[in-house]
């Protein structure tokens, strides 16, 4: 008897339908074809143990299983459940009349319990697009899949639940998630707040500008100046995710297996903080079987690189193209996958190996050569792609000892949201552009026109600081954001002056 069940393979952040054809005939052998990897081939032992443990009749004939399309590699243990149900339906143990109406995915334990799997959200979207009646998944994945409407999602604990469901001996209750209510309930709940940051008003102003325009920013200062503390609070002032952004972000984290059983739709912008020992593959994504890297996991959020010069140079250089294109393409001999990577880069570093160059109270023990060698670990092309460079000095005691709290994140966030609203209206006719940092050179000429006084100021800054053409564009983008925060339709000279001040750590001036 020939029976079909349906699963899915995940490529990039999208899923591809996999048809599992099971044929049982005279004989005693077991064949599994269709380009399965070792984990899929080993499913036979898990399935047999699960069936035996739960006293479900095991097929005693020849079983041939084909996983189509045969030219796409099938990976992981998530096919255990659809393979098992296909075998049972083909042997008559499970009624086959409704099996083809469901997408089934799940990893089996030896006792038949189901373990959570990766990539459930894109598979659920695929199931709805292809008109399936429902989606059967391990219970831990049910809330994540239930984000997709117009699809019945059934979370199950054991293979016996699925067998009884198809044999009409048990009714499964679909998992229902009120996506909008849960999303908006958690969108503005943060543990951290800028009210905890004493002093550093000029740095907080720069961070506000960066958040308002989606600009990349690097903070340079001695240990204990508050670089990491402020960076970790940046998500609290960014605009809330839209439902579209939340769905896209959740898909990436679902593919990477970063969604827990209590999460349905990610409501807050991601904040990724990889250690400086990270490899280039872990940062940008890839591997033998490509997975999203940290830059994709930070999509629509913040990628924080602390102690930037300590990262391997090769790791930093691979970020050049994603910073420009806001996506990363992983190419292999037989296929290529593309991951989105539109993130806000926030970097922090010490000014020298000892950390006290330009410190107001402590002497630096590094020689000029050591300082220059330390700073040169960050290449000019990468530094050019960072819009804003901020120098931080330690907070004096009188500021630290103040009892009054600083401006809270909620107040700053309102100003950022207002500026982003101006940008959304400006770019309403430009597809894929949502903030000033994403403007092209052509758009700069249209939206960032400056008067004669502004041109002279820019010319002097270019000559004095030896800035590149890319740095010139970055200054205009930052100035446009400052004008938006001020509610100005045109970029004025004072906006340009502030934007130029945020480039004061360009390479030529770092070591004095």
Short mmCIF file of C-alpha atoms in Angstrom, two decimals:
data_model
loop_
_atom_site.label_atom_id
_atom_site.label_comp_id
_atom_site.label_asym_id
_atom_site.label_seq_id
_atom_site.Cartn_x
_atom_site.Cartn_y
_atom_site.Cartn_z
CA UNK A 1 0.00 0.00 0.00
CA UNK A 2 1.31 3.45 -0.91
CA UNK A 3 0.71 6.37 1.46
CA UNK A 4 1.96 9.97 1.42
CA UNK A 5 2.72 12.15 4.42
CA UNK A 6 4.11 15.66 4.35
CA UNK A 7 6.97 17.40 6.13
CA UNK A 8 9.25 20.29 5.20
CA UNK A 9 12.91 21.19 4.74
CA UNK A 10 14.19 24.62 5.76
CA UNK A 11 16.52 26.51 3.41
CA UNK A 12 17.56 29.97 4.52
CA UNK A 13 14.56 31.34 6.40
CA UNK A 14 11.98 29.69 4.16
CA UNK A 15 10.63 26.15 4.03
CA UNK A 16 10.23 23.71 1.14
CA UNK A 17 7.52 21.05 1.15
CA UNK A 18 8.80 17.48 1.43
CA UNK A 19 6.55 14.62 0.32
CA UNK A 20 7.24 11.36 2.15
CA UNK A 21 6.04 8.41 0.06
CA UNK A 22 5.84 5.09 1.90
CA UNK A 23 5.23 1.80 0.12
CA UNK A 24 4.91 -1.52 1.92
CA UNK A 25 5.21 -4.76 -0.04
CA UNK A 26 6.36 -8.37 0.32
CA UNK A 27 9.83 -8.67 1.79
CA UNK A 28 11.81 -7.88 4.94
CA UNK A 29 14.11 -4.99 3.98
CA UNK A 30 13.96 -1.26 4.76
CA UNK A 31 14.94 1.37 2.17
CA UNK A 32 15.10 5.12 2.75
CA UNK A 33 15.92 7.26 -0.33
CA UNK A 34 15.69 10.92 -1.31
CA UNK A 35 19.05 12.35 -0.14
CA UNK A 36 18.63 11.90 3.65
CA UNK A 37 21.55 12.73 5.94
CA UNK A 38 22.81 10.40 8.67
CA UNK A 39 20.36 11.76 11.27
CA UNK A 40 17.42 10.95 8.96
CA UNK A 41 18.82 7.49 8.16
CA UNK A 42 19.10 6.75 11.89
CA UNK A 43 15.38 7.52 12.32
CA UNK A 44 14.59 3.85 11.63
CA UNK A 45 16.07 2.78 14.98
CA UNK A 46 14.25 5.53 16.90
CA UNK A 47 10.96 4.76 15.20
CA UNK A 48 11.18 1.01 15.88
CA UNK A 49 12.04 1.57 19.53
CA UNK A 50 9.20 4.11 19.97
CA UNK A 51 6.64 1.77 18.37
CA UNK A 52 7.82 -1.22 20.40
CA UNK A 53 7.80 0.73 23.68
CA UNK A 54 4.23 1.93 23.08
CA UNK A 55 3.06 -1.51 21.84
CA UNK A 56 2.12 -0.20 18.43
CA UNK A 57 2.23 -2.94 15.75
CA UNK A 58 5.47 -2.78 13.74
CA UNK A 59 5.34 -3.37 9.95
CA UNK A 60 6.83 -6.82 9.22
CA UNK A 61 7.17 -6.36 5.47
CA UNK A 62 9.49 -4.55 3.08
CA UNK A 63 9.31 -0.77 3.54
CA UNK A 64 10.44 1.68 0.85
CA UNK A 65 10.37 5.38 1.72
CA UNK A 66 11.10 8.17 -0.75
CA UNK A 67 11.54 11.77 0.38
CA UNK A 68 10.78 14.09 -2.53
CA UNK A 69 12.10 16.30 -4.04
CA UNK A 70 15.06 13.94 -4.09
CA UNK A 71 17.64 16.62 -5.01
CA UNK A 72 17.18 18.58 -1.73
CA UNK A 73 19.16 17.31 1.24
CA UNK A 74 16.99 16.29 4.21
CA UNK A 75 18.68 17.03 7.54
CA UNK A 76 18.01 16.37 11.20
CA UNK A 77 15.74 14.18 13.30
CA UNK A 78 12.59 16.26 12.71
CA UNK A 79 11.37 13.73 10.09
CA UNK A 80 10.99 10.92 12.66
CA UNK A 81 7.28 11.52 13.23
CA UNK A 82 6.12 11.87 9.58
CA UNK A 83 8.19 8.79 8.63
CA UNK A 84 6.62 6.78 11.47
CA UNK A 85 3.06 7.87 10.68
CA UNK A 86 3.65 7.11 6.99
CA UNK A 87 4.83 3.58 7.82
CA UNK A 88 1.88 2.96 10.15
CA UNK A 89 -0.63 4.32 7.62
CA UNK A 90 0.83 2.20 4.81
CA UNK A 91 0.62 -0.92 7.00
CA UNK A 92 -2.97 -0.19 8.03
CA UNK A 93 -2.29 0.51 11.71
CA UNK A 94 -3.28 4.18 11.21
CA UNK A 95 -6.25 5.26 9.13
CA UNK A 96 -4.82 6.88 6.01
CA UNK A 97 -7.87 8.90 4.96
CA UNK A 98 -6.76 12.18 6.63
CA UNK A 99 -2.98 11.81 6.88
CA UNK A 100 -2.35 13.77 3.67
CA UNK A 101 -4.25 16.80 5.01
CA UNK A 102 -1.59 17.61 7.64
CA UNK A 103 2.04 18.63 7.75
CA UNK A 104 3.71 16.52 10.44
CA UNK A 105 7.10 17.19 12.06
CA UNK A 106 8.77 15.98 15.25
CA UNK A 107 11.77 14.18 16.69
CA UNK A 108 11.09 10.91 18.49
CA UNK A 109 12.65 9.69 21.72
CA UNK A 110 13.08 5.96 22.19
CA UNK A 111 9.96 5.92 24.39
CA UNK A 112 7.85 7.74 21.79
CA UNK A 113 7.82 11.19 23.37
CA UNK A 114 8.38 14.13 21.04
CA UNK A 115 11.27 16.57 21.31
CA UNK A 116 11.19 20.18 20.01
CA UNK A 117 12.57 20.97 16.56
CA UNK A 118 13.96 23.99 14.70
CA UNK A 119 12.34 26.10 11.99
CA UNK A 120 8.71 25.56 13.01
CA UNK A 121 7.48 29.05 12.05
CA UNK A 122 8.54 28.99 8.35
CA UNK A 123 7.12 25.47 8.09
CA UNK A 124 3.78 26.66 9.51
CA UNK A 125 3.71 29.50 6.98
CA UNK A 126 4.38 26.98 4.20
CA UNK A 127 1.58 24.71 5.46
CA UNK A 128 -0.93 27.58 5.33
CA UNK A 129 0.23 28.68 1.88
CA UNK A 130 -0.26 25.14 0.53
CA UNK A 131 -3.75 24.81 1.97
CA UNK A 132 -3.14 22.10 4.56
CA UNK A 133 -5.82 21.55 7.17
CA UNK A 134 -3.39 21.50 10.10
CA UNK A 135 0.15 21.19 11.42
CA UNK A 136 1.16 18.55 14.00
CA UNK A 137 4.26 19.45 16.04
CA UNK A 138 5.81 18.71 19.45
CA UNK A 139 4.01 20.60 22.21
CA UNK A 140 7.06 22.79 22.94
CA UNK A 141 6.80 24.21 19.40
CA UNK A 142 3.03 24.69 19.32
CA UNK A 143 2.91 28.33 20.45
CA UNK A 144 5.54 29.31 17.93
CA UNK A 145 3.63 27.68 15.06
CA UNK A 146 0.28 29.06 16.28
CA UNK A 147 1.41 32.57 15.32
CA UNK A 148 0.24 31.66 11.81
CA UNK A 149 -3.51 32.21 11.49
CA UNK A 150 -5.97 30.15 9.40
CA UNK A 151 -4.06 26.97 10.31
CA UNK A 152 -4.91 24.46 13.04
CA UNK A 153 -1.77 23.76 15.07
CA UNK A 154 -1.79 20.66 17.28
CA UNK A 155 0.89 20.27 19.93
CA UNK A 156 1.41 16.62 20.93
CA UNK A 157 3.52 14.89 23.58
CA UNK A 158 3.75 11.32 22.30
CA UNK A 159 3.41 9.35 19.07
CA UNK A 160 0.41 7.54 20.58
CA UNK A 161 -1.48 10.88 20.60
CA UNK A 162 -0.97 11.18 16.82
CA UNK A 163 -1.94 7.56 16.17
CA UNK A 164 -5.12 7.92 18.22
CA UNK A 165 -5.93 11.23 16.52
CA UNK A 166 -5.83 9.76 13.01
CA UNK A 167 -7.76 6.70 14.18
CA UNK A 168 -10.45 9.02 15.62
CA UNK A 169 -9.92 7.67 19.14
CA UNK A 170 -8.75 11.02 20.51
CA UNK A 171 -9.50 14.67 19.81
CA UNK A 172 -6.60 17.11 19.81
CA UNK A 173 -7.26 20.71 20.79
CA UNK A 174 -5.63 23.28 18.49
CA UNK A 175 -3.24 25.72 20.11
CA UNK A 176 -4.61 29.27 19.95
CA UNK A 177 -2.42 32.33 20.45
CA UNK A 178 -3.79 35.86 20.44
CA UNK A 179 -0.79 37.17 18.56
CA UNK A 180 -1.61 40.86 18.61
CA UNK A 181 -2.50 41.02 22.30
CA UNK A 182 0.64 39.14 23.38
CA UNK A 183 2.81 41.13 21.00
CA UNK A 184 1.67 44.54 22.23
CA UNK A 185 1.69 43.42 25.87
CA UNK A 186 5.43 42.67 25.76
CA UNK A 187 6.59 45.28 23.23
CA UNK A 188 7.50 47.91 25.84
CA UNK A 189 8.60 45.79 28.79
CA UNK A 190 12.32 46.20 29.54
CA UNK A 191 14.50 45.32 32.51
CA UNK A 192 17.07 48.03 31.72
CA UNK A 193 16.59 51.80 31.52
CA UNK A 194 18.68 54.85 30.63
CA UNK A 195 17.51 56.38 33.91
CA UNK A 196 20.22 54.24 35.54
CA UNK A 197 22.99 55.99 33.58
CA UNK A 198 24.44 58.94 35.50
CA UNK A 199 26.14 61.71 33.52
CA UNK A 200 27.39 61.08 29.95
CA UNK A 201 24.76 63.44 28.51
CA UNK A 202 26.70 64.01 25.29
CA UNK A 203 27.05 60.25 24.73
CA UNK A 204 23.36 59.65 25.42
CA UNK A 205 22.55 62.39 22.91
CA UNK A 206 24.73 60.64 20.31
CA UNK A 207 23.04 57.30 21.03
CA UNK A 208 19.63 58.96 20.64
CA UNK A 209 20.68 60.28 17.23
CA UNK A 210 21.99 56.84 16.24
CA UNK A 211 18.74 55.15 17.31
CA UNK A 212 16.59 57.75 15.55
CA UNK A 213 18.32 57.19 12.21
CA UNK A 214 19.43 53.56 12.53
CA UNK A 215 23.10 54.63 12.38
CA UNK A 216 26.09 52.47 13.29
CA UNK A 217 28.07 53.84 16.24
CA UNK A 218 31.39 53.15 17.95
CA UNK A 219 32.23 54.29 21.48
CA UNK A 220 35.87 54.73 22.51
CA UNK A 221 36.76 55.24 26.15
CA UNK A 222 38.61 53.90 29.20
CA UNK A 223 37.43 50.93 31.27
CA UNK A 224 34.45 51.70 33.50
CA UNK A 225 33.27 54.73 31.52
CA UNK A 226 29.89 53.11 30.83
CA UNK A 227 30.24 51.92 27.22
CA UNK A 228 28.69 48.48 27.72
CA UNK A 229 26.10 49.81 30.16
CA UNK A 230 24.75 52.29 27.62
CA UNK A 231 24.98 49.89 24.68
CA UNK A 232 22.80 47.32 26.47
CA UNK A 233 20.11 49.98 26.93
CA UNK A 234 19.88 50.96 23.26
CA UNK A 235 17.00 48.51 22.52
CA UNK A 236 14.92 50.34 25.15
CA UNK A 237 14.87 53.51 23.03
CA UNK A 238 14.47 51.95 19.60
CA UNK A 239 10.98 52.08 18.02
CA UNK A 240 8.86 48.98 18.72
CA UNK A 241 8.87 46.23 16.14
CA UNK A 242 6.06 46.22 13.62
CA UNK A 243 4.20 42.92 13.22
CA UNK A 244 5.95 42.38 9.88
CA UNK A 245 9.38 42.94 11.44
CA UNK A 246 8.49 40.71 14.39
CA UNK A 247 7.45 37.87 12.07
CA UNK A 248 10.64 38.16 10.02
CA UNK A 249 12.81 38.29 13.15
CA UNK A 250 11.02 35.32 14.71
CA UNK A 251 11.54 33.27 11.52
CA UNK A 252 15.31 33.76 11.73
CA UNK A 253 15.44 32.79 15.40
CA UNK A 254 13.15 29.83 14.73
CA UNK A 255 15.49 28.48 12.04
CA UNK A 256 18.42 28.87 14.45
CA UNK A 257 16.50 27.11 17.24
CA UNK A 258 16.52 30.16 19.53
CA UNK A 259 12.77 30.25 20.30
CA UNK A 260 11.71 28.77 23.66
CA UNK A 261 8.41 27.03 24.37
CA UNK A 262 6.90 30.11 26.05
CA UNK A 263 7.53 32.45 23.11
CA UNK A 264 5.13 32.82 20.21
CA UNK A 265 6.16 36.02 18.41
CA UNK A 266 9.23 38.06 19.35
CA UNK A 267 8.00 41.40 20.67
CA UNK A 268 11.31 43.15 21.33
CA UNK A 269 14.20 43.99 19.05
CA UNK A 270 17.04 41.47 19.38
CA UNK A 271 20.28 42.43 21.10
CA UNK A 272 23.21 40.20 20.19
CA UNK A 273 26.50 40.44 22.07
CA UNK A 274 28.97 37.84 20.71
CA UNK A 275 32.29 37.24 22.44
CA UNK A 276 35.42 38.48 20.67
CA UNK A 277 36.64 34.90 20.12
CA UNK A 278 33.80 34.29 17.63
CA UNK A 279 34.68 32.86 14.21
CA UNK A 280 33.78 34.52 10.91
CA UNK A 281 31.31 31.70 10.09
CA UNK A 282 29.54 32.09 13.45
CA UNK A 283 29.28 35.84 12.88
CA UNK A 284 27.99 35.97 9.30
CA UNK A 285 26.42 32.51 9.10
CA UNK A 286 27.23 29.44 7.06
CA UNK A 287 28.78 26.10 7.90
CA UNK A 288 28.50 22.75 6.14
CA UNK A 289 24.74 23.02 6.55
CA UNK A 290 24.22 26.82 6.59
CA UNK A 291 22.70 28.41 9.67
CA UNK A 292 22.05 32.11 10.43
CA UNK A 293 24.98 33.91 12.08
CA UNK A 294 24.99 36.62 14.71
CA UNK A 295 24.48 39.40 12.14
CA UNK A 296 21.24 37.73 10.99
CA UNK A 297 20.10 37.00 14.54
CA UNK A 298 20.53 40.76 15.13
CA UNK A 299 18.27 41.58 12.16
CA UNK A 300 15.93 44.47 13.03
CA UNK A 301 17.89 44.95 16.25
CA UNK A 302 21.34 45.66 17.66
CA UNK A 303 24.65 43.85 17.16
CA UNK A 304 27.00 44.88 19.97
CA UNK A 305 30.71 44.15 19.52
CA UNK A 306 32.48 44.88 22.80
CA UNK A 307 36.29 45.21 22.80
CA UNK A 308 36.25 45.63 19.01
CA UNK A 309 40.04 45.44 18.42
CA UNK A 310 40.14 42.05 20.16
CA UNK A 311 38.06 40.48 17.38
CA UNK A 312 40.10 38.73 14.70
CA UNK A 313 40.66 41.01 11.72
CA UNK A 314 39.20 38.46 9.30
CA UNK A 315 36.01 38.32 11.37
CA UNK A 316 35.56 42.10 11.22
CA UNK A 317 36.33 42.35 7.52
CA UNK A 318 33.57 39.92 6.52
CA UNK A 319 31.04 42.42 7.89
CA UNK A 320 31.82 45.02 5.21
CA UNK A 321 29.39 43.74 2.60
CA UNK A 322 26.49 43.02 5.02
CA UNK A 323 26.83 46.53 6.48
CA UNK A 324 26.29 47.97 2.99
CA UNK A 325 23.77 45.52 1.52
CA UNK A 326 21.90 44.61 4.74
CA UNK A 327 21.82 40.97 3.74
CA UNK A 328 24.28 38.08 3.53
CA UNK A 329 24.41 35.43 0.81
CA UNK A 330 25.97 32.08 1.76
CA UNK A 331 27.06 30.27 -1.42
CA UNK A 332 27.93 26.60 -1.70
CA UNK A 333 28.65 24.43 -4.74
CA UNK A 334 25.10 23.09 -5.03
CA UNK A 335 23.01 25.87 -3.48
CA UNK A 336 22.98 29.37 -2.05
CA UNK A 337 20.92 30.77 0.81
CA UNK A 338 20.29 34.40 1.68
CA UNK A 339 19.75 35.71 5.19
CA UNK A 340 18.59 39.25 6.03
CA UNK A 341 21.08 41.29 8.07
CA UNK A 342 19.65 44.77 8.60
CA UNK A 343 21.07 45.58 12.01
CA UNK A 344 22.38 48.55 13.94
CA UNK A 345 26.07 48.01 14.70
CA UNK A 346 27.18 49.25 18.11
CA UNK A 347 30.86 48.82 18.94
CA UNK A 348 32.91 49.67 22.01
CA UNK A 349 36.66 49.71 22.57
CA UNK A 350 39.45 51.06 24.73
CA UNK A 351 41.65 53.78 23.18
CA UNK A 352 44.87 51.80 23.78
CA UNK A 353 46.10 48.47 25.22
CA UNK A 354 46.21 49.78 28.80
CA UNK A 355 42.93 51.62 28.31
CA UNK A 356 43.90 55.05 29.66
CA UNK A 357 45.01 57.07 26.64
CA UNK A 358 43.55 60.61 26.94
CA UNK A 359 42.27 59.80 30.44
CA UNK A 360 41.89 63.01 32.52
CA UNK A 361 43.27 61.51 35.75
CA UNK A 362 45.38 58.47 34.91
CA UNK A 363 48.53 58.23 32.82
CA UNK A 364 48.74 55.97 29.78
CA UNK A 365 51.72 53.60 29.89
CA UNK A 366 51.56 52.70 26.20
CA UNK A 367 54.08 53.98 23.66
CA UNK A 368 52.74 55.82 20.57
CA UNK A 369 53.66 52.80 18.45
CA UNK A 370 51.66 50.47 20.68
CA UNK A 371 48.64 52.76 20.54
CA UNK A 372 48.77 53.02 16.75
CA UNK A 373 49.23 49.27 16.37
CA UNK A 374 46.26 48.63 18.66
CA UNK A 375 44.00 51.03 16.81
CA UNK A 376 45.09 49.83 13.38
CA UNK A 377 43.47 46.45 14.11
CA UNK A 378 40.30 48.13 12.87
CA UNK A 379 40.66 48.79 9.16
CA UNK A 380 39.82 52.11 7.55
CA UNK A 381 37.15 50.59 5.24
CA UNK A 382 35.29 49.12 8.23
CA UNK A 383 35.59 52.34 10.22
CA UNK A 384 34.22 54.25 7.23
CA UNK A 385 31.04 52.18 7.43
CA UNK A 386 30.44 53.25 11.03
CA UNK A 387 28.47 56.50 10.91
CA UNK A 388 29.28 57.90 14.35
CA UNK A 389 32.48 57.81 16.46
CA UNK A 390 32.07 58.90 20.07
CA UNK A 391 34.82 59.49 22.59
CA UNK A 392 33.81 58.81 26.19
CA UNK A 393 35.41 60.16 29.35
CA UNK A 394 34.83 58.81 32.88
CA UNK A 395 31.91 60.15 34.89
CA UNK A 396 33.06 62.47 37.72
CA UNK A 397 32.18 61.64 41.32
CA UNK A 398 29.63 64.43 41.75
CA UNK A 399 27.59 62.98 38.87
CA UNK A 400 27.83 59.42 40.17
CA UNK A 401 26.70 60.44 43.64
CA UNK A 402 23.61 62.34 42.47
CA UNK A 403 20.41 60.86 43.87
CA UNK A 404 18.19 62.18 41.08
CA UNK A 405 17.62 59.72 38.24
CA UNK A 406 18.49 60.60 34.68
CA UNK A 407 16.07 60.90 31.77
CA UNK A 408 14.25 57.56 31.40
CA UNK A 409 14.28 55.48 28.25
CA UNK A 410 10.54 56.00 27.67
CA UNK A 411 11.01 59.76 27.18
CA UNK A 412 13.94 59.30 24.81
CA UNK A 413 12.01 56.63 22.94
CA UNK A 414 9.13 59.01 22.25
CA UNK A 415 11.53 61.41 20.51
CA UNK A 416 13.07 58.55 18.53
CA UNK A 417 9.64 57.29 17.46
CA UNK A 418 8.65 60.81 16.35
CA UNK A 419 11.82 61.09 14.23
CA UNK A 420 11.24 57.64 12.73
CA UNK A 421 7.69 58.71 11.88
CA UNK A 422 9.06 61.62 9.86
CA UNK A 423 11.40 59.23 8.05
CA UNK A 424 8.60 56.73 7.37
CA UNK A 425 6.56 59.47 5.68
CA UNK A 426 9.62 60.64 3.71
CA UNK A 427 10.43 57.17 2.39
CA UNK A 428 6.86 55.97 1.91
CA UNK A 429 7.43 55.64 -1.85
CA UNK A 430 10.89 54.07 -1.55
CA UNK A 431 10.65 50.30 -1.14
CA UNK A 432 12.98 48.78 1.44
CA UNK A 433 14.02 52.15 2.96
CA UNK A 434 12.83 52.75 6.51
CA UNK A 435 15.40 55.06 8.11
CA UNK A 436 18.01 57.64 7.18
CA UNK A 437 20.92 55.20 7.49
CA UNK A 438 19.54 53.24 4.53
CA UNK A 439 19.47 56.16 2.09
CA UNK A 440 21.30 55.79 -1.22
CA UNK A 441 23.57 58.47 -2.71
CA UNK A 442 20.78 59.55 -5.04
CA UNK A 443 18.41 60.01 -2.11
CA UNK A 444 21.03 62.06 -0.26
CA UNK A 445 20.97 64.69 -2.98
CA UNK A 446 17.19 64.80 -2.76
CA UNK A 447 16.67 64.84 1.01
CA UNK A 448 19.93 66.26 2.40
CA UNK A 449 20.48 69.43 0.38
CA UNK A 450 22.57 72.01 2.28
CA UNK A 451 23.09 75.74 1.75
CA UNK A 452 26.34 77.53 0.87
CA UNK A 453 27.41 77.93 4.52
CA UNK A 454 26.87 74.22 5.08
CA UNK A 455 28.91 73.36 2.00
CA UNK A 456 31.83 75.46 3.25
CA UNK A 457 31.65 73.78 6.66
CA UNK A 458 31.70 70.34 5.05
CA UNK A 459 34.59 71.31 2.77
CA UNK A 460 36.67 72.49 5.72
CA UNK A 461 35.88 69.34 7.70
CA UNK A 462 36.80 67.08 4.77
CA UNK A 463 40.16 68.84 4.37
CA UNK A 464 40.98 69.00 8.08
CA UNK A 465 39.97 65.44 9.00
CA UNK A 466 40.97 63.84 5.67
CA UNK A 467 37.57 62.16 5.35
CA UNK A 468 36.55 59.79 2.55
CA UNK A 469 33.58 60.18 0.21
CA UNK A 470 31.75 57.52 2.24
CA UNK A 471 32.36 59.53 5.42
CA UNK A 472 30.91 62.57 3.64
CA UNK A 473 27.72 60.61 2.94
CA UNK A 474 27.57 59.41 6.53
CA UNK A 475 27.81 62.96 7.84
CA UNK A 476 24.89 64.02 5.65
CA UNK A 477 22.78 61.08 6.83
CA UNK A 478 23.48 61.81 10.49
CA UNK A 479 22.76 65.53 9.92
CA UNK A 480 19.43 64.58 8.33
CA UNK A 481 18.56 62.57 11.45
CA UNK A 482 19.52 65.46 13.75
CA UNK A 483 17.27 67.74 11.70
CA UNK A 484 14.42 65.21 12.04
CA UNK A 485 14.85 65.16 15.82
CA UNK A 486 14.67 68.94 15.79
CA UNK A 487 11.58 68.89 13.55
CA UNK A 488 13.38 70.79 10.79
CA UNK A 489 12.53 70.17 7.14
CA UNK A 490 15.96 71.32 5.94
CA UNK A 491 19.45 70.39 7.11
CA UNK A 492 20.89 73.47 8.75
CA UNK A 493 24.48 74.40 9.55
CA UNK A 494 24.16 73.53 13.25
CA UNK A 495 22.91 70.05 12.32
CA UNK A 496 25.96 69.54 10.11
CA UNK A 497 28.29 70.81 12.83
CA UNK A 498 26.91 68.27 15.31
CA UNK A 499 27.16 65.47 12.74
CA UNK A 500 30.79 66.39 11.98
CA UNK A 501 31.53 66.31 15.70
CA UNK A 502 30.44 62.67 15.71
CA UNK A 503 33.31 61.85 13.29
CA UNK A 504 36.06 63.11 15.58
CA UNK A 505 37.65 59.70 16.04
CA UNK A 506 38.58 59.03 12.43
CA UNK A 507 41.75 57.01 12.11
CA UNK A 508 44.15 59.87 11.43
CA UNK A 509 43.31 61.57 14.73
CA UNK A 510 43.06 58.58 17.03
CA UNK A 511 46.60 58.57 18.37
CA UNK A 512 46.93 62.33 18.55
#
